[in-house]
XYZ file of C-alpha atoms in Angstrom:
676
model
C 1.222 21.496 182.838
C 1.631 23.673 185.890
C 1.302 27.304 184.866
C 3.880 28.343 187.451
C 6.391 26.070 185.693
C 6.418 28.424 182.694
C 9.414 30.772 182.849
C 8.288 34.198 184.037
C 4.882 33.070 185.348
C 4.472 33.576 189.081
C 1.539 32.842 191.358
C -0.262 36.117 190.615
C 0.024 35.758 186.837
C -0.975 32.089 187.041
C -4.123 33.091 188.954
C -5.023 35.529 186.164
C -4.387 32.899 183.489
C -6.730 30.487 185.253
C -9.564 32.896 184.497
C -9.296 31.787 180.852
C -11.634 29.044 179.630
C -8.819 26.565 179.034
C -5.689 28.203 180.446
C -3.218 25.389 179.802
C -4.266 24.836 176.181
C -4.388 28.583 175.542
C -0.912 29.204 176.924
C 0.593 26.195 175.142
C -0.918 27.369 171.843
C 1.223 30.514 171.927
C -1.857 32.546 170.954
C -0.882 36.001 172.206
C -4.372 37.466 171.725
C -6.046 34.654 173.665
C -3.499 34.847 176.498
C -3.978 38.607 176.688
C -7.661 38.031 177.534
C -6.576 37.055 181.047
C -7.194 39.845 183.592
C -4.228 42.169 183.921
C -2.262 40.561 181.079
C -1.489 42.863 178.159
C -0.219 41.702 174.776
C 3.426 42.424 175.592
C 3.161 40.318 178.737
C 1.217 37.671 176.823
C 4.041 37.448 174.274
C 6.559 36.778 177.045
C 4.289 34.114 178.549
C 3.835 32.490 175.132
C 7.592 32.527 174.585
C 8.108 30.890 177.974
C 5.544 28.212 177.144
C 7.250 27.542 173.800
C 10.593 27.165 175.535
C 9.133 24.709 178.030
C 7.388 22.680 175.318
C 10.669 22.237 173.437
C 12.842 21.772 176.518
C 14.656 24.907 175.428
C 16.269 26.090 178.644
C 19.469 27.499 177.168
C 20.389 31.098 176.554
C 21.640 31.394 173.000
C 22.286 35.132 173.105
C 25.231 35.220 175.494
C 26.516 38.798 175.140
C 25.122 42.312 174.954
C 26.087 42.734 171.299
C 24.414 39.425 170.399
C 21.253 40.609 172.113
C 21.463 43.940 170.281
C 21.625 42.086 166.943
C 18.531 40.121 167.928
C 16.649 43.344 168.754
C 17.691 44.790 165.410
C 16.455 41.643 163.648
C 13.122 41.801 165.497
C 12.797 45.498 164.691
C 13.270 44.794 160.981
C 10.367 42.358 161.190
C 8.202 44.558 163.416
C 8.595 47.507 161.058
C 6.703 45.457 158.503
C 3.661 44.768 160.673
C 0.401 46.698 160.610
C -1.219 45.681 163.898
C 0.031 45.958 167.455
C -0.789 42.278 167.845
C 1.623 41.209 165.115
C 4.394 43.376 166.551
C 3.972 41.639 169.915
C 3.501 38.191 168.381
C 6.871 38.404 166.641
C 8.423 38.565 170.108
C 7.625 34.851 170.451
C 10.322 34.116 167.864
C 13.737 33.963 169.459
C 17.114 32.352 168.693
C 16.734 28.793 169.936
C 19.165 25.948 170.470
C 16.301 23.449 170.163
C 16.166 21.625 166.828
C 12.423 21.022 167.197
C 11.709 24.703 167.894
C 13.819 25.862 164.965
C 12.050 23.385 162.673
C 8.640 24.518 163.968
C 9.470 28.193 163.388
C 10.952 27.461 159.953
C 7.761 25.678 158.942
C 5.786 28.788 159.895
C 8.234 31.072 158.100
C 8.225 28.951 154.939
C 4.443 29.206 154.674
C 4.536 32.897 155.555
C 7.165 33.718 152.931
C 4.827 32.389 150.240
C 2.209 34.986 151.176
C 1.413 37.926 148.913
C 1.543 41.171 150.948
C -1.193 42.796 148.883
C -1.669 46.531 149.674
C -5.452 46.119 149.960
C -5.016 43.428 152.600
C -2.572 45.553 154.568
C -4.999 48.483 154.362
C -7.788 46.302 155.745
C -5.488 45.159 158.561
C -5.082 48.757 159.745
C -8.386 48.577 161.654
C -7.886 45.046 162.939
C -7.206 44.446 166.637
C -7.551 41.767 169.272
C -10.983 41.206 170.777
C -11.621 42.717 174.184
C -13.974 41.857 177.014
C -16.529 44.588 177.797
C -17.141 45.859 181.324
C -19.685 43.861 183.292
C -23.213 44.883 182.296
C -25.597 45.409 185.200
C -29.127 44.171 184.450
C -31.532 45.627 187.016
C -34.904 44.358 185.814
C -34.058 40.669 186.271
C -32.783 38.643 189.221
C -31.810 35.143 190.251
C -33.284 33.557 193.362
C -32.218 30.583 195.468
C -32.592 29.131 198.944
C -29.218 27.350 198.812
C -26.068 29.110 200.107
C -23.683 27.297 197.738
C -25.872 28.070 194.745
C -26.023 31.685 195.880
C -22.227 31.955 195.986
C -21.837 30.253 192.617
C -24.480 32.463 190.993
C -22.860 35.641 192.321
C -19.495 34.526 190.940
C -20.704 33.283 187.543
C -23.446 35.819 186.804
C -22.265 39.170 188.172
C -24.647 40.955 185.811
C -27.722 39.990 187.881
C -28.711 40.452 191.480
C -28.963 37.158 193.354
C -31.655 37.101 196.029
C -32.247 34.673 198.887
C -35.731 33.150 199.175
C -37.255 30.680 201.567
C -40.759 30.134 200.249
C -43.291 31.074 197.588
C -44.138 34.295 199.402
C -40.550 35.516 199.020
C -40.625 34.628 195.343
C -43.935 36.439 194.901
C -42.488 39.584 196.450
C -39.543 39.419 194.060
C -42.010 39.038 191.197
C -43.510 42.396 192.130
C -40.089 44.045 192.374
C -38.434 42.685 189.207
C -39.688 42.393 185.653
C -38.340 38.832 185.552
C -37.296 36.344 188.240
C -35.343 33.128 187.615
C -35.503 30.628 190.487
C -32.520 28.269 190.532
C -33.882 25.623 192.911
C -35.753 22.615 191.532
C -37.693 22.424 194.801
C -39.732 25.404 193.567
C -40.912 23.529 190.450
C -44.628 24.048 189.801
C -44.609 27.399 191.553
C -47.588 29.553 190.573
C -47.155 33.177 191.525
C -47.984 36.478 189.889
C -45.417 38.002 187.557
C -42.766 36.723 185.148
C -41.280 34.000 187.343
C -39.627 30.861 185.992
C -37.935 27.942 187.715
C -34.735 26.974 185.865
C -32.256 24.843 187.807
C -29.936 24.803 184.751
C -29.856 28.578 184.343
C -26.194 28.858 185.347
C -25.218 26.343 182.651
C -26.912 28.456 179.954
C -25.635 32.012 180.435
C -26.699 33.041 176.928
C -30.327 32.427 177.949
C -30.022 33.651 181.517
C -28.130 36.856 180.764
C -28.041 37.364 176.983
C -26.778 40.894 177.644
C -23.318 39.434 178.314
C -22.973 38.013 174.823
C -24.580 41.045 173.217
C -22.204 43.368 175.079
C -19.249 41.338 173.807
C -20.347 41.644 170.186
C -21.243 45.307 170.590
C -17.858 46.042 172.167
C -16.037 44.272 169.330
C -18.223 45.290 166.396
C -15.502 47.348 164.677
C -12.870 44.639 165.242
C -15.144 41.956 163.816
C -16.034 44.019 160.772
C -12.340 44.792 160.224
C -11.413 41.115 160.466
C -14.162 40.251 157.993
C -12.783 42.899 155.622
C -9.308 41.347 155.919
C -10.641 37.918 154.959
C -12.508 39.377 151.989
C -9.507 41.419 150.797
C -7.205 38.413 151.071
C -9.635 36.236 149.129
C -9.973 38.933 146.447
C -6.170 39.052 146.177
C -6.092 35.309 145.519
C -4.315 34.545 148.786
C -7.080 33.658 151.285
C -6.357 33.731 154.997
C -7.125 30.032 155.276
C -7.789 27.396 152.687
C -11.242 26.575 153.999
C -12.421 30.183 153.991
C -13.527 32.237 157.002
C -14.626 30.205 160.045
C -17.962 32.044 160.020
C -20.308 33.077 157.227
C -19.590 36.787 156.930
C -23.108 37.651 155.715
C -24.579 35.914 158.734
C -22.222 37.762 161.064
C -23.019 41.133 159.532
C -26.740 40.424 159.689
C -26.481 39.615 163.393
C -24.397 42.725 164.067
C -26.947 44.882 162.234
C -29.518 43.848 164.847
C -27.312 45.096 167.661
C -26.789 48.670 168.809
C -23.440 50.025 169.974
C -24.553 49.876 173.609
C -25.539 46.219 173.410
C -29.271 46.815 172.994
C -31.421 45.573 170.139
C -31.444 47.652 166.968
C -33.606 47.639 163.879
C -36.821 46.207 165.381
C -39.761 48.485 164.543
C -42.038 47.138 167.257
C -39.434 47.560 169.999
C -38.678 51.056 168.728
C -42.418 51.865 168.854
C -42.822 50.626 172.412
C -39.658 52.336 173.596
C -40.732 55.638 172.062
C -44.225 55.256 173.538
C -42.866 54.859 177.066
C -40.420 57.726 176.621
C -43.002 60.070 175.054
C -45.997 59.173 177.212
C -45.999 62.212 179.528
C -45.397 64.646 176.683
C -48.121 63.009 174.588
C -50.645 63.207 177.466
C -49.872 66.896 177.959
C -50.221 67.624 174.249
C -53.467 65.609 174.044
C -54.895 67.638 176.947
C -53.964 70.828 175.078
C -55.763 69.535 171.990
C -58.911 68.963 174.072
C -58.600 72.397 175.694
C -58.256 74.089 172.309
C -61.322 72.283 170.977
C -63.378 73.175 174.040
C -62.170 76.785 174.094
C -63.198 77.215 170.487
C -66.586 75.666 171.186
C -67.217 78.022 174.108
C -66.083 81.017 172.059
C -68.532 80.223 169.263
C -71.488 79.319 171.499
C -73.942 81.691 173.222
C -75.001 80.133 176.469
C -78.314 81.449 177.941
C -79.197 80.668 181.541
C -82.614 81.463 183.015
C -82.485 83.510 186.205
C -84.084 80.806 188.322
C -81.647 78.241 186.811
C -78.677 80.500 187.507
C -79.881 81.037 191.105
C -80.316 77.291 191.522
C -76.797 76.579 190.208
C -75.305 79.183 192.524
C -77.198 77.808 195.505
C -75.854 74.322 194.637
C -72.295 75.654 194.534
C -72.055 74.693 190.869
C -68.770 75.167 189.100
C -67.861 75.497 185.462
C -67.813 71.701 185.047
C -71.507 71.629 185.867
C -72.152 74.270 183.246
C -70.108 72.276 180.762
C -72.026 69.127 181.577
C -75.337 70.884 181.154
C -74.762 73.234 178.254
C -71.741 71.818 176.320
C -71.925 68.081 176.913
C -71.599 67.155 173.258
C -68.761 69.615 172.662
C -66.927 68.327 175.746
C -67.273 64.722 174.584
C -65.874 65.716 171.196
C -62.902 67.427 172.844
C -62.160 64.327 174.926
C -62.388 62.138 171.833
C -59.886 64.416 170.102
C -57.493 64.068 173.060
C -57.803 60.293 173.030
C -57.277 60.155 169.283
C -54.203 62.392 169.490
C -52.719 60.281 172.311
C -53.233 57.043 170.371
C -51.764 58.535 167.189
C -48.804 60.190 168.903
C -47.814 56.961 170.663
C -48.794 54.760 167.701
C -50.801 52.531 170.012
C -52.190 49.165 169.007
C -55.941 48.490 169.448
C -55.473 46.605 172.723
C -53.414 49.494 174.070
C -55.898 52.117 172.897
C -58.454 50.875 175.405
C -56.070 51.774 178.236
C -55.352 55.141 176.630
C -59.066 55.997 176.519
C -59.199 55.827 180.310
C -56.693 58.665 180.566
C -59.382 61.193 179.499
C -63.106 61.060 180.110
C -63.800 61.776 183.776
C -65.995 64.589 185.069
C -66.145 67.583 182.722
C -63.574 70.255 183.490
C -61.805 73.125 181.913
C -58.877 72.885 181.361
C -59.496 69.248 180.540
C -58.018 67.003 183.228
C -56.556 63.481 182.885
C -56.517 60.444 185.150
C -52.959 60.024 186.486
C -53.650 56.474 187.631
C -54.705 55.584 184.085
C -51.491 57.142 182.763
C -49.509 55.061 185.253
C -51.344 51.906 184.217
C -50.692 52.642 180.537
C -47.016 53.286 181.283
C -46.768 49.993 183.171
C -48.375 48.045 180.344
C -46.239 49.689 177.659
C -43.054 49.181 179.696
C -43.892 45.548 180.292
C -44.581 45.024 176.595
C -41.325 46.761 175.740
C -39.337 44.658 178.194
C -40.954 41.431 177.000
C -40.204 42.328 173.416
C -36.614 43.300 174.231
C -36.063 40.144 176.277
C -37.335 37.950 173.459
C -35.232 39.733 170.852
C -32.161 39.604 173.088
C -32.669 35.890 173.668
C -33.166 35.255 169.940
C -30.121 37.296 168.969
C -28.000 35.775 171.732
C -29.002 32.351 170.463
C -27.827 33.288 166.975
C -24.631 34.894 168.231
C -23.903 32.069 170.655
C -23.048 29.821 167.720
C -20.702 32.505 166.390
C -18.783 33.182 169.606
C -15.981 30.689 168.984
C -15.842 31.177 165.196
C -15.406 34.958 165.519
C -12.483 34.361 167.872
C -10.902 32.341 165.059
C -11.916 34.960 162.496
C -10.031 37.710 164.308
C -7.096 35.515 165.330
C -6.611 34.330 161.747
C -6.666 37.919 160.482
C -4.114 39.018 163.063
C -1.911 36.001 162.391
C -2.041 36.923 158.714
C -0.370 40.205 159.631
C 2.451 38.244 161.277
C 2.847 36.125 158.151
C 2.763 39.147 155.855
C 5.460 40.840 157.939
C 7.695 37.808 157.414
C 6.814 37.775 153.713
C 7.671 41.462 153.334
C 10.926 40.984 155.242
C 11.871 38.094 152.950
C 11.076 40.097 149.823
C 12.586 43.399 150.922
C 15.927 41.767 151.727
C 16.017 38.961 149.126
C 15.922 36.326 151.851
C 16.039 32.570 151.776
C 15.401 29.938 154.407
C 18.777 28.674 155.621
C 19.748 25.090 156.279
C 20.322 24.628 160.002
C 22.552 21.603 160.544
C 23.451 19.635 163.629
C 26.811 20.243 165.314
C 29.476 17.829 164.047
C 30.288 14.852 166.293
C 32.412 11.783 166.159
C 33.026 10.458 162.690
C 34.447 6.924 162.530
C 36.111 7.400 165.862
C 37.742 10.675 164.884
C 36.794 14.237 165.722
C 35.014 15.951 162.848
C 35.486 19.692 162.424
C 32.631 21.962 163.512
C 30.004 22.654 160.889
C 30.282 26.421 161.405
C 28.468 28.604 158.878
C 28.471 29.231 155.158
C 26.871 32.348 153.630
C 26.608 32.984 149.902
C 25.448 36.316 148.525
C 24.757 37.699 151.964
C 23.775 41.357 152.232
C 23.269 43.130 155.530
C 20.126 45.269 155.916
C 21.774 46.931 158.924
C 24.147 49.069 156.857
C 23.435 52.767 156.496
C 22.927 52.516 152.734
C 20.015 51.529 150.547
C 19.744 47.770 150.532
C 20.011 47.414 146.713
C 23.376 49.180 146.936
C 24.810 46.713 149.470
C 27.567 44.562 147.995
C 26.986 40.822 148.477
C 29.388 38.831 150.635
C 30.375 35.167 150.446
C 31.894 33.845 153.626
C 32.153 30.603 155.526
C 34.036 29.526 158.615
C 34.563 26.203 160.338
C 36.839 26.388 163.362
C 38.831 29.271 164.838
C 39.741 31.905 162.251
C 41.347 35.326 162.081
C 39.783 37.890 159.750
C 42.233 40.484 158.469
C 41.742 43.444 156.197
C 42.158 47.131 155.594
C 40.509 49.788 157.703
C 36.965 50.532 156.507
C 37.115 47.391 154.399
C 33.997 45.878 155.958
C 35.350 43.557 158.644
C 32.876 44.725 161.316
C 30.029 44.707 158.783
C 30.951 41.125 157.925
C 30.775 40.137 161.593
C 27.383 41.854 161.862
C 26.169 39.977 158.780
C 27.349 36.645 160.198
C 25.714 37.345 163.568
C 22.460 38.497 161.938
C 22.260 35.450 159.661
C 22.917 33.039 162.538
C 20.454 34.803 164.851
C 17.710 34.806 162.189
C 18.454 31.191 161.275
C 18.056 30.030 164.866
C 14.876 32.095 165.152
C 13.585 29.992 162.255
C 13.355 33.074 160.029
C 14.573 33.703 156.464
C 18.058 35.225 156.150
C 19.301 37.962 153.757
C 21.412 35.768 151.516
C 21.220 33.720 148.335
C 21.889 30.631 150.441
C 23.139 29.862 153.924
C 24.059 26.866 156.032
C 24.314 27.390 159.762
C 25.316 25.069 162.561
C 22.779 24.896 165.392
C 24.790 26.756 168.006
C 24.136 26.443 171.714
C 25.423 29.952 172.351
C 26.292 33.054 170.341
C 29.036 35.261 171.778
C 29.603 38.528 169.960
C 32.082 41.026 171.408
C 32.020 44.458 169.828
C 35.104 46.598 169.365
C 36.330 48.215 172.578
C 36.450 51.988 172.626
C 40.113 52.510 173.534
C 42.571 50.811 175.873
C 41.010 49.510 179.083
C 42.286 50.343 182.538
C 43.583 47.533 184.743
C 40.239 46.759 186.355
C 38.285 46.685 183.094
C 41.030 44.677 181.434
C 40.865 42.100 184.229
C 37.074 41.918 183.931
C 37.366 41.348 180.172
C 39.818 38.516 180.697
C 37.440 36.964 183.204
C 34.698 37.025 180.543
C 36.915 35.169 178.100
C 37.997 32.791 180.843
C 34.365 31.894 181.468
C 33.878 31.616 177.717
C 36.618 29.055 177.116
C 35.586 27.093 180.229
C 32.012 26.800 178.977
C 30.210 24.142 177.003
C 30.801 23.204 173.375
C 28.687 24.299 170.429
C 29.330 28.025 170.408
C 29.810 30.750 167.852
C 32.329 33.389 168.956
C 32.657 36.670 167.080
C 35.213 39.213 168.334
C 35.970 42.595 166.825
C 39.542 43.893 167.375
C 40.169 42.583 170.859
C 43.725 43.936 170.592
C 42.425 47.429 171.339
C 41.996 46.542 175.032
C 45.748 46.703 175.807
C 49.230 46.934 174.267
C 49.584 45.214 170.844
C 52.288 42.765 171.984
C 50.248 41.572 174.956
C 47.053 41.520 172.893
C 48.535 39.138 170.335
C 49.521 36.676 173.054
C 46.105 36.902 174.754
C 44.192 36.395 171.508
C 46.451 33.477 170.583
C 45.699 31.832 173.920
C 41.939 32.315 173.523
C 42.042 30.879 169.997
C 43.974 27.852 171.227
C 41.294 27.139 173.852
C 38.476 27.591 171.330
C 40.251 25.359 168.826
C 40.470 22.620 171.470
C 36.690 22.889 171.895
C 36.009 22.807 168.141
C 34.183 26.121 168.486
C 33.414 28.279 165.475
C 35.149 31.615 165.987
C 35.967 34.684 163.932
C 38.382 37.222 165.429
C 38.820 40.464 163.514
C 42.377 41.684 164.063
C 45.167 43.756 162.591
C 47.683 41.550 164.414
C 47.207 38.387 162.403
C 50.945 37.841 161.878
C 51.706 38.335 165.569
C 48.854 36.117 166.688
C 49.866 33.294 164.347
C 53.411 33.521 165.627
C 52.247 33.312 169.253
C 49.750 30.453 168.749
C 50.698 26.797 169.144
C 48.465 25.655 166.257
C 48.020 26.632 162.640
C 45.582 29.536 162.903
C 43.411 30.010 159.824
C 43.564 33.542 158.428
C 41.069 35.052 155.988
C 41.358 38.472 154.450
C 39.153 41.207 153.058
C 41.469 42.269 150.298
C 41.703 45.796 148.950
C 42.278 45.969 145.215
C 44.108 49.248 145.722
C 43.664 52.986 146.031
C 41.812 54.859 143.314
C 41.715 58.632 143.641
C 42.507 58.257 147.320
C 39.628 55.800 147.951
C 39.887 52.101 148.746
C 38.542 49.586 146.278
C 37.671 46.482 148.312
C 36.606 42.943 147.511
C 34.012 42.586 150.283
C 33.996 38.785 150.398
C 36.828 37.518 152.644
C 39.437 35.504 150.808
C 40.153 32.165 152.474
C 43.670 31.505 153.693
C 44.820 35.001 152.849
C 46.438 37.627 155.065
C 45.052 40.869 153.719
C 47.327 43.829 153.289
C 46.790 46.807 155.565
C 45.913 50.314 154.473
C 49.436 51.634 155.278
C 50.949 48.916 153.079
C 48.697 49.909 150.206
C 49.636 53.554 150.566
C 53.362 52.768 150.650
C 52.931 50.520 147.597
C 51.154 53.302 145.720
C 53.915 55.786 146.575
C 56.593 53.302 145.514
C 54.834 52.834 142.170
C 54.136 56.518 141.628
C 57.340 58.085 142.887
C 59.919 55.270 143.006
C 63.027 55.707 145.053
C 64.924 53.619 147.560
C 63.048 54.990 150.577
C 59.591 53.761 149.530
C 61.002 50.492 148.265
C 62.683 49.785 151.605
C 59.509 50.626 153.481
C 57.478 48.283 151.281
C 59.913 45.421 151.888
C 59.328 45.703 155.641
C 55.688 44.669 155.128
């Protein structure tokens, strides 16, 4: 698959996607988190790319949501689902569900939703999800004590591109390699022609080094795990909470042994260095504390020697004193002659303090002894070259120890790299499933039956399948959902919906649109049961705010002209189109639109107060349903919310006149009532 063939993916985005390990498979999987690992692609963008890939996979090139109001209903449906997510990932992932005209896509999404609806949204699991997030790639780690070396230009370019953490040096012969060995703690030569090379320093010839990045630059893998420590621990907690709730994330358990993962993470510091190794800690502290320890050890020797001099009476014969003066003797000569034993004891104390302070091993103590012990002096002096040698040896030991531990840990973590991706992805996907489960439970949802559009039946035209909703309740109403009255309604063909003002006609249209949109998203719908035709397009026209001027009126007619000239397989919902112009003209226009839709076997519901006039103007038998008011009680309407089939509902004025005729009698009210 060409990445540029995905809707919304241009050359620049495709170039970023190609940075992924397997870009085509990743994009086709619809895995938002994995797609978002591409440079410059955030999760919102990744969701759009995933949606485009899904469309392409199902050959779903149509645009089901054909009007602004239809698109608004979709956003409201998505928002209801997103409100029930915990993670940002899940909120973005839900964007990959959209109203589709593809039977295969709807079936695929319904399969996901069916499994999701069976989930138990346990509070402990949702609490664990609060800290869960997609994995991120850490900034490139620069490793300055190790380098790669090669004599080949192509290898040089490849190494610089694939291992940006290390410097890549050009060499021509063994002398160049030897010089690098003196400059770097470790040198890896990439050319097989250098095999058998014997030079001073930590130099190895590894032609396969670029194929084994975990060995060549273990810091990369360690930085990844250090960067994502909190995310990994959170994902592990999600898996454990779900298992404890009796609803594990996956049937086979976590893709990685959680104890093994936690053990590996415990050996890693937040900055990607090794943690918890006593020997490495000792060597690191010894290097860091060396100068301070030498200074303190010298002070210990000075204190010992000062005390010895203070307690000792030194007698010098006159001839001896004259001889010392003539020889230009200094205090060190006096110390050597008169306090040799005391001086040796002071030096021993300094050596002992240095070894204890740095916790040196026996083989290191020998180097430490050379720091003190030169010609007698006061204050006691130390050998800076010996200090430098000790520092070099301790640093080398530290680096060797760290390198070995990094390599060992990287080897352990290398096996976990792919499983932890699955661990986190599964946890995040669980949040998506739990959002669907909560939506289904909060609004008493069921999975609808999505049926194919009706076609020829024994040579005759079958009526459109339309929709059928039983016990539908809209979560979009501004009342508590348990207080919403259920609605039963079904339509096949072009139908007028009549009813009193504030009787729920617009709410019924919203419910129908919401159920159809959710059904073609593959999601559960808020109803006891529902059957929905797989519509190619959904056209929903909201009520116009007042009479339109000539230009706007003409534009509206153009919209309906395009509508009736379009393809078959559409759902058309229109709320009080008569408000766009004079009632007489409106009735004729609506009648003409209904005639065209009837010829196309479209499913249409037009809410109108002009049902009589429209039926009179139409050249076919227009179906009329009505939301019937039971009457006025204490000035308030009592309404049967479910539309009554084949019934022209009475208007609010008619009900008021009827009430006055009953209450007050008289010829006037009776005559008025007869006019209805």
